[in-house]
Coordinates of C-alpha atoms in Angstrom, one line a residue:
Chain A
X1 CA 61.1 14.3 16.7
X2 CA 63.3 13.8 13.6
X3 CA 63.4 16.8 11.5
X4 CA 63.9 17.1 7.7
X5 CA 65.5 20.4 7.0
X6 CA 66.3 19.8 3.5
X7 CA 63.7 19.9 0.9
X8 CA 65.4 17.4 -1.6
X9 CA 63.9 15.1 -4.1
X10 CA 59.8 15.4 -4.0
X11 CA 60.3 10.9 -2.8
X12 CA 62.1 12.9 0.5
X13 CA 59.1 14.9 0.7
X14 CA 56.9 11.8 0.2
X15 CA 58.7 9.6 2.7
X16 CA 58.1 12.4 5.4
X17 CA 56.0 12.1 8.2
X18 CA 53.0 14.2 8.7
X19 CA 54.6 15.9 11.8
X20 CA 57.9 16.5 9.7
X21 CA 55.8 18.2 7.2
X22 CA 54.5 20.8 9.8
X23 CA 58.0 21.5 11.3
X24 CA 59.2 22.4 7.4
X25 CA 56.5 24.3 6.8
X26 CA 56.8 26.2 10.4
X27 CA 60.2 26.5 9.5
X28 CA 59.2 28.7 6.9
X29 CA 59.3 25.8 3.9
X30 CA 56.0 26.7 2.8
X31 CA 55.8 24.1 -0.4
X32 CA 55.6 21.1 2.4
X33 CA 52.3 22.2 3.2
X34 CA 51.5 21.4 -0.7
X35 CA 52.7 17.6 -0.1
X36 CA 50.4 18.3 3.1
X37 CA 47.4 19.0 1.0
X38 CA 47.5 16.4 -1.4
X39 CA 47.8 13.4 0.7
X40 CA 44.8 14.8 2.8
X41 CA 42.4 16.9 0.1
X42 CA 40.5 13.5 -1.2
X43 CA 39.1 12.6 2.4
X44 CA 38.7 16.3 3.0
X45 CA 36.6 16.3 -0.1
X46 CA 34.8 12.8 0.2
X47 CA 33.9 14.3 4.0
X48 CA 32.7 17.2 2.8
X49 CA 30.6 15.7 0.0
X50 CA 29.0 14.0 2.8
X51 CA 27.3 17.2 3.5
X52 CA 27.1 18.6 0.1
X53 CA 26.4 17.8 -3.1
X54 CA 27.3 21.1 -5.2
X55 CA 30.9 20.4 -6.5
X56 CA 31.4 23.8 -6.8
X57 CA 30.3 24.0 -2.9
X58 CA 32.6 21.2 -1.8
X59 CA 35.4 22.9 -3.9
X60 CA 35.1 26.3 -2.2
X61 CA 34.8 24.2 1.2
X62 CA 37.7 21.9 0.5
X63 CA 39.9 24.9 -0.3
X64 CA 38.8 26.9 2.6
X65 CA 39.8 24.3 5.2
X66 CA 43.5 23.9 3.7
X67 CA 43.6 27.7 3.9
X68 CA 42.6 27.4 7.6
X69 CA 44.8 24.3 8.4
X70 CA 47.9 26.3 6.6
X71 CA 46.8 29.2 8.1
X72 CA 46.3 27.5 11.9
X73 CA 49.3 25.6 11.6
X74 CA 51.2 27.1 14.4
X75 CA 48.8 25.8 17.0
X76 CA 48.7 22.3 15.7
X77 CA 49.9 20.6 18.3
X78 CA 51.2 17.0 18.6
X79 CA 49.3 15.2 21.1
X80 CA 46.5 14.7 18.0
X81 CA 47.9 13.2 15.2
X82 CA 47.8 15.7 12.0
X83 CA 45.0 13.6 10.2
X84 CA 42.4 14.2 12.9
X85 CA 43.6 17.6 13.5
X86 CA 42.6 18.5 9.5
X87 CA 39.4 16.5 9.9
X88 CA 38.5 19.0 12.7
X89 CA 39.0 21.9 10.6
X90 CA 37.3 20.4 8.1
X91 CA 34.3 19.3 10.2
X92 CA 34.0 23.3 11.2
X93 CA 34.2 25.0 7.9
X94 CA 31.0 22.3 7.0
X95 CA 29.5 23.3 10.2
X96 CA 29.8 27.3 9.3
X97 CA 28.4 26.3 6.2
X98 CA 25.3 23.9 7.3
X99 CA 24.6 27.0 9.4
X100 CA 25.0 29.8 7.0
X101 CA 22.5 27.8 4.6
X102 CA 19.3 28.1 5.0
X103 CA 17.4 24.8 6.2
X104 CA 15.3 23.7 3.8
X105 CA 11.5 23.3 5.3
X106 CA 9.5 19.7 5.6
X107 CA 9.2 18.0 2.4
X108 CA 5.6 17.2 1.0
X109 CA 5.3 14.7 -1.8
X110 CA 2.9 17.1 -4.0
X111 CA 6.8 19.2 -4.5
X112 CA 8.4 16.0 -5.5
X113 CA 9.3 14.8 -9.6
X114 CA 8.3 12.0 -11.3
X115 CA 11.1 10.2 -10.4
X116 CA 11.1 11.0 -6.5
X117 CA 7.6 10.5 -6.5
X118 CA 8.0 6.6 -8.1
X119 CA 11.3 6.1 -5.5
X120 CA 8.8 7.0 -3.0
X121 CA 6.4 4.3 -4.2
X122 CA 8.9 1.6 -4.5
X123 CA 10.2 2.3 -0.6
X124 CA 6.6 1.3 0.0
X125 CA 5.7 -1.7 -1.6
X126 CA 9.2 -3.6 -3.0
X127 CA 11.1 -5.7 -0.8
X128 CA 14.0 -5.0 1.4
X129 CA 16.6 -6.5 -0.9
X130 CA 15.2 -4.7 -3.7
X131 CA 15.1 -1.4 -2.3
X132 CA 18.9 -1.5 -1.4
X133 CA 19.6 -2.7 -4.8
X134 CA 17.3 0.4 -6.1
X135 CA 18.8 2.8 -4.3
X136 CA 22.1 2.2 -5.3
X137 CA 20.8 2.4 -9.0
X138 CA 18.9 5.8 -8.7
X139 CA 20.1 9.3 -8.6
X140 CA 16.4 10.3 -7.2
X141 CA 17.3 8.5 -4.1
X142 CA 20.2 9.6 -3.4
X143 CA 18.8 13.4 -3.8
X144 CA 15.4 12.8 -2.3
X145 CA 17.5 11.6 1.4
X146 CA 20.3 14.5 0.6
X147 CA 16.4 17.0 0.5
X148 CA 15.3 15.2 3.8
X149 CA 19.2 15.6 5.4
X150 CA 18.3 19.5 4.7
X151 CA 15.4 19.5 6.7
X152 CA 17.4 19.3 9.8
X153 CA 18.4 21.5 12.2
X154 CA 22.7 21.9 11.2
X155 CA 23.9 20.9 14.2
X156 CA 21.8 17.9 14.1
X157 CA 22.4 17.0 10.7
X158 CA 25.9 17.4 11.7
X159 CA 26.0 14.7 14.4
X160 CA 23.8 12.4 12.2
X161 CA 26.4 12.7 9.3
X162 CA 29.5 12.3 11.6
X163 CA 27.6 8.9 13.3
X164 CA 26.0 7.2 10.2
X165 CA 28.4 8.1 7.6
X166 CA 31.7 8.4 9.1
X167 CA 31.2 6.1 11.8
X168 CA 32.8 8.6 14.0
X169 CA 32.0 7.4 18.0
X170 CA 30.1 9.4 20.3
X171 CA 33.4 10.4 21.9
X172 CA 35.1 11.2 18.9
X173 CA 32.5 13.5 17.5
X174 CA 32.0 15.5 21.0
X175 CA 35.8 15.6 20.8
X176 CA 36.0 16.9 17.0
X177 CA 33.2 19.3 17.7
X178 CA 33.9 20.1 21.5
X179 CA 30.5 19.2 22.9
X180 CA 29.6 17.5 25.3
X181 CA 28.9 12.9 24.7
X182 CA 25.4 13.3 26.0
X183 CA 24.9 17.2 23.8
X184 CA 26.3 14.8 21.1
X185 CA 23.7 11.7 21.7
X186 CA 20.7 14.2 22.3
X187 CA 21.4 15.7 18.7
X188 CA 21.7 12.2 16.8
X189 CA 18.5 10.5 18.6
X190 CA 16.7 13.9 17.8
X191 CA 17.9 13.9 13.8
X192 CA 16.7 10.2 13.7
X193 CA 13.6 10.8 15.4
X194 CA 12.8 14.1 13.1
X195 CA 14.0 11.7 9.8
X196 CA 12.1 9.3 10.7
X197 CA 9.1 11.2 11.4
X198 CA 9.7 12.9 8.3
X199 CA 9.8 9.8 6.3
X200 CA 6.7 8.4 8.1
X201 CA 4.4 11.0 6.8
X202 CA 5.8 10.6 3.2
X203 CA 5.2 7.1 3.3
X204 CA 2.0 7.2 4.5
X205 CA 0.5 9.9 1.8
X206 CA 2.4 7.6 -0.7
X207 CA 0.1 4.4 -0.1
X208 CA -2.8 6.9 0.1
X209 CA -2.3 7.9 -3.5
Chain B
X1 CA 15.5 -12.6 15.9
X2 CA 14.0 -9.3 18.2
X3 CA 13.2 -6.5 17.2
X4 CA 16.1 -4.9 18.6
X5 CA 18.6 -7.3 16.8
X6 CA 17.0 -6.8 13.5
X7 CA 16.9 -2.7 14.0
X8 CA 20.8 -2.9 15.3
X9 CA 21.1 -4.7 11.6
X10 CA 19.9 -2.4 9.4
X11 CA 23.0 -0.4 8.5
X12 CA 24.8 -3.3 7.9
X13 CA 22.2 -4.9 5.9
X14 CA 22.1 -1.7 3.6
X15 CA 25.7 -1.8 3.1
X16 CA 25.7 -5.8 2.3
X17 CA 28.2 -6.5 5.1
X18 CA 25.8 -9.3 6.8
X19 CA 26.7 -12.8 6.0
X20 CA 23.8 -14.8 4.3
X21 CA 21.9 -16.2 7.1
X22 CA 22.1 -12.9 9.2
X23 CA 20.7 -11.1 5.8
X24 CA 18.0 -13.5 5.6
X25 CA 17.1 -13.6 8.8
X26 CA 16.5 -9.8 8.8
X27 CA 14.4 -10.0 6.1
X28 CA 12.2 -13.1 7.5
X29 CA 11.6 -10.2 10.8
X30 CA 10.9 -7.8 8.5
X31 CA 7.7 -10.2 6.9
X32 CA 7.1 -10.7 10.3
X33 CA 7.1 -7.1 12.2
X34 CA 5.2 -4.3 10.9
X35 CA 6.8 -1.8 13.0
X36 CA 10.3 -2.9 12.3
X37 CA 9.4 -2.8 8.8
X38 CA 8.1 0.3 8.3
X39 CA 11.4 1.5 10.5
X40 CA 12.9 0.4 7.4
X41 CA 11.5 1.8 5.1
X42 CA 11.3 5.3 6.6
X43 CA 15.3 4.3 7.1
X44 CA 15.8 3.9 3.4
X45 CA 14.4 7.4 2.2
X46 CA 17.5 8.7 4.2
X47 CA 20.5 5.7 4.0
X48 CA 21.1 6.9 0.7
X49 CA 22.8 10.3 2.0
X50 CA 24.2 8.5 4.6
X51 CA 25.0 5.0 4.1
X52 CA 25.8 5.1 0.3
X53 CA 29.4 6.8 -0.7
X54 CA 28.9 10.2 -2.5
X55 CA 30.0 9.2 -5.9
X56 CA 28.7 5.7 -6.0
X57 CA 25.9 6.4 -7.7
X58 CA 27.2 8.6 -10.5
X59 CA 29.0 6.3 -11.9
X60 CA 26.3 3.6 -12.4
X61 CA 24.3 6.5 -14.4
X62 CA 25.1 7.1 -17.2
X63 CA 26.1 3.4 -18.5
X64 CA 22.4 2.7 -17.3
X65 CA 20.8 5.6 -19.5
X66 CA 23.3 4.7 -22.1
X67 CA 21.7 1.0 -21.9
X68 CA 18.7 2.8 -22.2
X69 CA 18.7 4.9 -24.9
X70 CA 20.8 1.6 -26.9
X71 CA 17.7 -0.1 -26.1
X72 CA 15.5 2.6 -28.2
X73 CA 13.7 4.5 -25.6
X74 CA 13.6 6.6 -22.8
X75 CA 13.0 5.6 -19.3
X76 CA 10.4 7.5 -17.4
X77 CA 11.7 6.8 -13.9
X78 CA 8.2 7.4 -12.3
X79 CA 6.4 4.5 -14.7
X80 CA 5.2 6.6 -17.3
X81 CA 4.8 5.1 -21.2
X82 CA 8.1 5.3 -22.6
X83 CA 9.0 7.4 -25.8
X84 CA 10.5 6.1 -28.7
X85 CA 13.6 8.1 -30.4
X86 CA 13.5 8.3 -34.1
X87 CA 16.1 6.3 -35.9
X88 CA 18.5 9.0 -37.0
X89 CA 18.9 10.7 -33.2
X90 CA 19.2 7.2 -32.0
X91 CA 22.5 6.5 -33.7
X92 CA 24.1 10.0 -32.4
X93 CA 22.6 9.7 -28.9
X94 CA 24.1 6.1 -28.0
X95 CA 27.9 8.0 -29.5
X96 CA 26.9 10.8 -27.1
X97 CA 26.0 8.4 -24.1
X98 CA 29.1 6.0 -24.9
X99 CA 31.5 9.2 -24.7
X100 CA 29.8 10.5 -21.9
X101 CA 29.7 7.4 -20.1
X102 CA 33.5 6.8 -20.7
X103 CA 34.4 10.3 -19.6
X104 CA 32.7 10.1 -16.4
X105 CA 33.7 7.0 -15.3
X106 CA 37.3 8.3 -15.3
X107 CA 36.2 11.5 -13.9
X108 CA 33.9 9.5 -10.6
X109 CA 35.6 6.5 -9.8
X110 CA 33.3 4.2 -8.1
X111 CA 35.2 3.7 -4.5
X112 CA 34.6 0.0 -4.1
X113 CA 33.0 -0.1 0.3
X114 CA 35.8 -2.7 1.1
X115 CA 37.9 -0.1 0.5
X116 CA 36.2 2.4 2.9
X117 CA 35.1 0.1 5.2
X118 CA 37.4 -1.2 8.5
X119 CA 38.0 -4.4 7.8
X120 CA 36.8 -5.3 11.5
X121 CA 33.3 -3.8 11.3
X122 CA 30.8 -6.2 10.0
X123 CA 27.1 -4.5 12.0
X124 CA 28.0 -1.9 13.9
X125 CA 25.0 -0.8 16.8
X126 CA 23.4 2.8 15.5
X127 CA 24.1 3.6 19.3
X128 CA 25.7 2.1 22.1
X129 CA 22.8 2.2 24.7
X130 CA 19.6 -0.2 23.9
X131 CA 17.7 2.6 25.7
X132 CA 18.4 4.7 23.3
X133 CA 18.5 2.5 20.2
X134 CA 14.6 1.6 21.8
X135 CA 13.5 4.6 22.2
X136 CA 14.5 6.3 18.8
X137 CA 12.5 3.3 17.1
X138 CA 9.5 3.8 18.9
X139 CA 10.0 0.5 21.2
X140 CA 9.6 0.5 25.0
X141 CA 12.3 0.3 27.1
X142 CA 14.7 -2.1 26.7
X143 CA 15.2 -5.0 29.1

């Protein structure tokens, strides 16, 4: 593997591969692992917001996987390329934190607002194409499903996030997370079944009301 | 179109990747099937979370409350009567809602889904065994 020893102009730096940037930084050039960091701290911050939707959360979670990629460098190893390995780290430090949070118990539609409480209603009655076009337009939806995501157990939520919103594989989340395909496929058809469930009851005491 | 075509649709259906007859056709099952329908809509108080990008929805915000409060009232998102502002905080809260709209559109970008999406992937199976995919919904066994 081609090697850039010399830190030159910062276009050198950009033009590097992402392997070339762990050999300088293992070769004690630290400031690669800053070029590192940029090119790779929006996904690791859209894939945490996935999970999260403090800032100041995703912040502190964002930072602490660089710190435990930079850290962790010397056993990257180049058989995965160094985007998947960072996505690994940063699936764990979300993982640590889903578990370290307290999961939020079943929702019941006398604790919602206003607002959640008229989302609810619309889900009930409008039409398909409505409710997509809704949803997209109203901040109560997207907190109401983020409340109902917290009802699960982490390591469910965890798969269900990985499958529905990063359209990770079966294989490709047991290999991220080192479980097992059918651990992996138990957890996801258990979050949708406790979602749905979930959703089924708020429904229903919707159209009663 | 079964049942198990139209549930395998859904996801692509929320994120408007079906081509028009495909869309329509979902809907049509959905007049159709009560039990897909309601699948749906239990679906939808979660696809938010997971099938919208974390960001889109900020950015539509504030130009819609800025819209709002242009407009003269206040938008009670759960139907209630709306309130009418008085004609002096009018004029400062449509300068507030125009700065603020302005600075967070810079500050969330809405990421366009073409740009997140593969290019390949128009509706991608929930899971790659019908078993499964039945089961989870509440349908017999497949096949």
């Amino acid at each position: 593997m081609a090697t850039v020893h010399l830190l030159g102009p910062d276009r050198v730096q950009a033009a590097a591969s992402d392997e070339n940037l762990v050999d300088e930084v293992l070769a004690g050039h630290k400031a690669a692992f800053a070029e590192l960091a940029s090119r790779y701290h929006r996904q690791a911050e859209r894939l945490c917001r996935r999970f999260f939707r403090d800032a100041e959360i995703v912040r502190d979670l964002v930072q602490e996987s660089l710190s435990r990629a930079f850290i962790g460098l010397a056993s990257y190893r180049a058989e995965m390329p160094v985007a998947r390995w960072l996505r690994t780290i940063v699936i764990n430090v979300c993982y640590d934190e889903l578990r370290r949070q307290r999961r939020r118990p079943e929702l019941l539609v006398a604790d919602f607002s206003g607002a959640e409480s008229g989302w609810l209603e619309l889900v009930s009655y409008a039409t398909p194409e409505r409710i997509v076009e809704a949803a997209e337009q109203r901040r109560e939806a997207t907190d109401l499903a983020h409340r109902l995501l917290e009802t699960l157990r982490p390591e469910d939520r965890l798969v269900l996030v990985l499958k529905e919103s990063q359209e990770l594989s079966v294989a490709e989340i047991a290999t991220q997370i080192g479980w097992s395909e059918a651990k992996v496929k138990i957890r996801a058809f258990r979050a949708r079944r406790a979602l749905r469930k979930q959703a089924e009851v708020l429904l229903k005491e919707a159209l009663r009301r | 179109m079964n049942c198990i075509e139209a549930r395998n649709l859904f996801e692509a259906f929320w994120r408007r990747t079906l081509a028009a007859d495909r869309r329509l056709a979902v809907v049509e099952h959905l007049k159709s099937c009560a039990g897909c329908d309601r699948s749906f809509r239990a679906l939808a108080l979660s696809a938010p979370a997971l099938w919208m990008e974390p960001g889109e929805l900020r950015a539509a915000e504030p130009a819609r409350r800025a819209a709002g409060r242009a407009a003269g009232y206040t938008i009670n998102w759960a139907g209630a009567r709306p309130r009418f502002w008085l004609g002096g905080a009018l004029a400062a809260s449509m300068l507030v809602a125009a700065g603020l709209a302005a600075y967070l559109a810079v500050r969330t970008p809405v990421e366009s889904f073409d740009e997140i999406a593969s290019p390949d992937v128009t509706a991608s199976p929930i899971d790659t065994s019908t078993d499964v995919i039945s089961a989870s919904y509440g349908l017999g066994p497949a096949g």
